[in-house]
CSV table of C-alpha atoms in Angstrom, one decimal:
chain,number,residue,atom,x,y,z
A,13,SER,CA,2.0,7.5,-23.5
A,14,GLN,CA,1.2,5.4,-20.3
A,15,THR,CA,-1.4,6.6,-17.9
A,16,ILE,CA,-2.7,5.3,-14.5
A,17,HIS,CA,-6.2,5.8,-13.4
A,18,GLN,CA,-7.4,5.3,-9.8
A,19,TRP,CA,-10.9,5.8,-8.5
A,20,PRO,CA,-12.7,6.9,-6.5
A,21,ALA,CA,-10.7,10.0,-5.4
A,22,THR,CA,-12.5,10.2,-2.1
A,23,LEU,CA,-14.5,7.6,-0.1
A,24,VAL,CA,-16.3,7.7,3.2
A,25,GLN,CA,-17.5,4.2,4.3
A,26,PRO,CA,-19.0,3.0,7.7
A,27,VAL,CA,-17.2,0.5,9.7
A,28,GLY,CA,-18.1,-3.1,8.7
A,29,SER,CA,-18.9,-2.2,5.1
A,30,PRO,CA,-17.2,-3.6,2.0
A,31,LEU,CA,-14.5,-1.8,0.0
A,32,SER,CA,-13.5,-1.9,-3.7
A,33,LEU,CA,-10.8,0.4,-5.0
A,34,GLU,CA,-9.9,0.1,-8.8
A,35,CYS,CA,-6.8,1.0,-10.6
A,36,THR,CA,-6.1,0.6,-14.3
A,37,VAL,CA,-3.1,1.3,-16.4
A,38,GLU,CA,-3.2,2.3,-20.1
A,39,GLY,CA,-0.5,2.4,-22.7
A,40,THR,CA,1.6,-0.5,-21.5
A,41,SER,CA,1.4,-4.2,-21.2
A,42,ASN,CA,2.4,-6.7,-18.4
A,43,PRO,CA,3.2,-4.0,-15.8
A,44,ASN,CA,4.1,-4.7,-12.2
A,45,LEU,CA,1.4,-3.4,-10.0
A,46,TYR,CA,1.4,-2.1,-6.5
A,47,TRP,CA,-1.0,-0.8,-3.8
A,48,TYR,CA,0.6,1.5,-1.2
A,49,ARG,CA,-1.1,3.0,1.8
A,50,GLN,CA,-0.1,6.4,3.4
A,51,ALA,CA,-1.2,7.0,7.0
A,52,ALA,CA,-1.6,10.5,8.2
A,53,GLY,CA,1.8,12.2,8.5
A,54,ARG,CA,3.7,9.0,7.6
A,55,GLY,CA,5.4,7.5,4.6
A,56,LEU,CA,4.1,5.0,2.1
A,57,GLN,CA,3.7,1.4,3.1
A,58,LEU,CA,3.6,-1.3,0.4
A,59,LEU,CA,0.5,-3.5,0.9
A,60,PHE,CA,0.3,-5.6,-2.2
A,61,TYR,CA,2.1,-6.2,-5.5
A,62,SER,CA,1.4,-8.2,-8.6
A,63,VAL,CA,3.8,-9.3,-11.4
A,64,GLY,CA,1.0,-10.9,-13.5
A,65,ILE,CA,-2.7,-11.8,-13.8
A,66,GLY,CA,-3.8,-13.6,-10.8
A,67,GLN,CA,-0.4,-13.2,-9.0
A,68,ILE,CA,-0.8,-11.3,-5.7
A,69,SER,CA,1.9,-11.0,-3.0
A,70,SER,CA,1.0,-9.5,0.3
A,71,GLU,CA,3.5,-7.5,2.2
A,72,VAL,CA,1.6,-6.7,5.4
A,73,PRO,CA,-1.0,-8.9,7.1
A,74,GLN,CA,-4.2,-7.0,7.3
A,75,ASN,CA,-7.9,-6.7,6.6
A,76,LEU,CA,-7.4,-6.0,2.9
A,77,SER,CA,-7.0,-8.2,-0.2
A,78,ALA,CA,-6.0,-7.5,-3.7
A,79,SER,CA,-6.8,-9.0,-7.1
A,80,ARG,CA,-5.7,-8.7,-10.7
A,81,PRO,CA,-8.4,-10.0,-12.9
A,82,GLN,CA,-6.8,-8.4,-16.1
A,83,ASP,CA,-3.4,-7.5,-17.2
A,84,ARG,CA,-3.7,-3.8,-16.4
A,85,GLN,CA,-6.4,-3.8,-13.7
A,86,PHE,CA,-5.6,-4.0,-10.0
A,87,ILE,CA,-8.3,-4.0,-7.3
A,88,LEU,CA,-8.0,-3.4,-3.6
A,89,SER,CA,-10.8,-4.9,-1.6
A,90,SER,CA,-12.2,-5.6,1.9
A,91,LYS,CA,-15.2,-7.5,3.1
A,92,LYS,CA,-15.5,-5.5,6.4
A,93,LEU,CA,-13.8,-2.2,6.8
A,94,LEU,CA,-12.2,-1.3,10.2
A,95,LEU,CA,-11.5,2.2,11.5
A,96,SER,CA,-7.7,1.5,11.1
A,97,ASP,CA,-8.2,1.0,7.4
A,98,SER,CA,-8.6,4.8,7.0
A,99,GLY,CA,-5.8,6.5,5.0
A,100,PHE,CA,-4.6,7.5,1.5
A,101,TYR,CA,-4.3,4.6,-1.0
A,102,LEU,CA,-2.0,4.9,-3.9
A,103,CYS,CA,-1.8,2.5,-6.9
A,104,ALA,CA,1.5,2.4,-8.8
A,105,TRP,CA,3.0,0.6,-11.7
A,106,THR,CA,6.5,-0.2,-13.0
A,107,PRO,CA,7.5,-1.7,-16.3
A,108,LYS,CA,9.3,-5.0,-16.4
A,109,GLY,CA,12.9,-5.4,-17.5
A,110,SER,CA,14.0,-1.9,-16.7
A,111,LEU,CA,16.1,-1.5,-13.5
A,112,ARG,CA,16.3,2.2,-13.8
A,113,ALA,CA,12.6,2.7,-14.2
A,114,GLU,CA,10.7,4.8,-11.7
A,115,ALA,CA,7.3,3.9,-10.2
A,116,PHE,CA,4.4,5.8,-11.6
A,117,PHE,CA,1.6,6.6,-9.2
A,118,GLY,CA,-2.1,7.1,-9.6
A,119,GLN,CA,-3.9,10.2,-8.0
A,120,GLY,CA,-4.7,8.3,-4.9
A,121,THR,CA,-7.9,7.5,-3.0
A,122,ARG,CA,-8.6,9.1,0.4
A,123,LEU,CA,-10.6,6.5,2.5
A,124,THR,CA,-12.3,7.6,5.6
A,125,VAL,CA,-13.9,4.9,7.7
A,126,VAL,CA,-16.4,6.2,10.2
B,27,ALA,CA,15.2,-5.7,5.8
B,28,GLN,CA,15.9,-2.2,4.3
B,29,THR,CA,14.9,0.8,6.2
B,30,VAL,CA,14.7,4.5,5.2
B,31,THR,CA,14.9,7.4,7.8
B,32,GLN,CA,14.1,11.0,7.1
B,33,SER,CA,14.9,12.8,10.4
B,34,GLN,CA,13.4,16.2,9.5
B,35,PRO,CA,9.5,16.1,9.7
B,36,GLU,CA,9.4,19.7,8.6
B,37,MET,CA,11.7,22.2,6.9
B,38,SER,CA,11.2,25.8,5.7
B,39,VAL,CA,13.2,28.0,3.4
B,40,GLN,CA,13.0,31.5,2.0
B,41,GLU,CA,12.1,31.7,-1.7
B,42,ALA,CA,15.3,31.7,-3.9
B,43,GLU,CA,17.4,30.3,-1.1
B,44,THR,CA,18.9,26.7,-0.8
B,45,VAL,CA,17.6,24.0,1.3
B,46,THR,CA,18.9,20.4,2.0
B,47,LEU,CA,16.7,17.5,3.0
B,48,SER,CA,18.3,14.6,4.8
B,49,CYS,CA,17.8,10.9,4.2
B,50,THR,CA,19.6,7.8,5.6
B,51,TYR,CA,19.1,4.2,4.8
B,52,ASP,CA,20.1,0.9,5.9
B,53,THR,CA,20.9,-2.1,3.7
B,54,SER,CA,23.3,-4.9,3.2
B,55,GLU,CA,23.0,-4.8,-0.6
B,56,SER,CA,25.6,-3.4,-2.7
B,57,ASP,CA,23.5,-2.5,-5.8
B,58,TYR,CA,20.3,-0.5,-5.3
B,59,TYR,CA,18.5,2.6,-6.4
B,60,LEU,CA,17.6,5.7,-4.4
B,61,PHE,CA,14.7,8.2,-5.3
B,62,TRP,CA,13.4,11.4,-4.1
B,63,TYR,CA,9.7,11.8,-4.7
B,64,LYS,CA,7.6,15.0,-4.3
B,65,GLN,CA,4.0,15.0,-3.1
B,66,PRO,CA,2.4,18.3,-3.5
B,67,PRO,CA,-1.0,19.2,-2.1
B,68,SER,CA,-2.7,17.5,-5.0
B,69,ARG,CA,-1.2,14.2,-3.5
B,70,GLN,CA,0.2,13.1,-6.9
B,71,MET,CA,3.6,11.5,-6.4
B,72,ILE,CA,6.2,12.9,-8.7
B,73,LEU,CA,9.7,11.7,-9.2
B,74,VAL,CA,12.3,14.4,-8.5
B,75,ILE,CA,15.5,12.6,-8.9
B,76,ARG,CA,17.1,9.1,-8.9
B,77,GLN,CA,20.6,7.8,-8.1
B,78,GLU,CA,22.1,4.4,-9.0
B,79,ALA,CA,24.2,3.1,-6.2
B,80,TYR,CA,27.0,1.9,-8.6
B,81,LYS,CA,27.5,5.5,-9.9
B,82,GLN,CA,29.9,7.7,-7.8
B,83,GLN,CA,28.7,10.8,-9.5
B,84,ASN,CA,25.9,12.6,-7.8
B,85,ALA,CA,22.6,12.9,-9.8
B,86,THR,CA,21.4,16.4,-10.8
B,87,GLU,CA,18.2,17.5,-12.4
B,88,ASN,CA,18.1,21.3,-12.9
B,89,ARG,CA,17.8,22.9,-9.5
B,90,PHE,CA,17.7,19.6,-7.7
B,91,SER,CA,20.9,17.7,-6.8
B,92,VAL,CA,21.8,14.9,-4.4
B,93,ASN,CA,24.8,14.2,-2.1
B,94,PHE,CA,25.1,10.4,-2.2
B,95,GLN,CA,27.5,9.0,0.4
B,96,LYS,CA,27.4,5.2,-0.1
B,97,ALA,CA,29.6,4.4,2.8
B,98,ALA,CA,27.7,6.6,5.1
B,99,LYS,CA,24.3,5.4,3.7
B,100,SER,CA,23.3,8.9,3.3
B,101,PHE,CA,21.3,10.4,0.4
B,102,SER,CA,20.4,14.1,0.8
B,103,LEU,CA,18.4,16.3,-1.6
B,104,LYS,CA,19.5,19.9,-2.3
B,105,ILE,CA,17.0,22.3,-3.8
B,106,SER,CA,18.6,25.5,-5.2
B,107,ASP,CA,16.9,28.8,-5.9
B,108,SER,CA,13.7,27.5,-4.0
B,109,GLN,CA,10.4,28.4,-5.6
B,110,LEU,CA,6.9,28.6,-4.3
B,111,GLY,CA,6.1,25.5,-6.4
B,112,ASP,CA,8.6,23.4,-4.6
B,113,ALA,CA,6.3,23.4,-1.4
B,114,ALA,CA,5.4,19.8,-0.9
B,115,MET,CA,6.0,16.6,1.1
B,116,TYR,CA,9.3,15.0,0.0
B,117,PHE,CA,10.0,11.3,0.3
B,118,CYS,CA,13.2,9.5,0.1
B,119,ALA,CA,12.8,5.8,-1.2
B,120,TYR,CA,15.0,2.8,-1.7
B,121,ARG,CA,14.7,0.1,-4.1
B,122,SER,CA,16.7,-3.1,-4.6
B,123,ASP,CA,18.6,-3.8,-7.7
B,124,ILE,CA,16.6,-6.8,-9.0
B,125,ILE,CA,16.0,-8.2,-12.4
B,126,GLN,CA,12.9,-10.1,-12.0
B,127,GLY,CA,10.0,-9.7,-9.8
B,128,ALA,CA,8.4,-6.6,-8.4
B,129,GLN,CA,10.4,-3.5,-7.8
B,130,LYS,CA,9.4,-2.7,-4.4
B,131,LEU,CA,10.0,0.7,-2.9
B,132,VAL,CA,10.7,1.4,0.8
B,133,PHE,CA,9.9,5.0,1.7
B,134,GLY,CA,11.0,7.2,4.5
B,135,GLN,CA,8.5,9.1,6.7
B,136,GLY,CA,8.7,12.2,4.6
B,137,THR,CA,9.7,15.9,5.1
B,138,ARG,CA,7.2,18.8,4.7
B,139,LEU,CA,8.9,21.6,2.9
B,140,THR,CA,7.5,25.1,3.2
B,141,ILE,CA,8.6,28.0,1.0
B,142,ASN,CA,8.4,31.4,2.6
B,143,PRO,CA,7.8,34.2,0.0
């Protein structure tokens, strides 16, 4: 069966510090990968998605970047965090070629920038 | 661009009663998918139910059912016989019907559902 792992679960970082959140998927190959952010009391907003290694698409201009160094690994990064980067970050994956398929989400990372 | 609107930030219901959560969306596409996701306090997003736009029959999953009104662009979720474990944040989501590329979801703002014992 497929699983998705996301870490860390909680992170408190000072303003101006770097960020690296990691997400890995097991049990499948060539998935579509996504990073969503959930601000307090709001819905999820798509930040980045990737359809293959090294292929990154950004949905919202921001202080963050994403990379996909391996087929099932997706990384969210920042060189210098801003207070506005605080939020709940969710990684997700979908299989290719299945229109009915749901998105499967990781457990999320709560990021607090202080 | 597609948008999804959930006009009820919070809802509450007595245990064993029925509750309906509202969702409207805006799109110019004719084929798409709609989802309801549940986010309990653990924050894990869990799929509750999905609806293909080309299907006229409303989807049902045990105690969960939808009222899909394509012309009105409305997609409400009905929870019957509410249980304490149903307490969560519920998100309505839209996805285009695409074959290639990413299957991007557009989410509503969410409705927080409280179950009163």
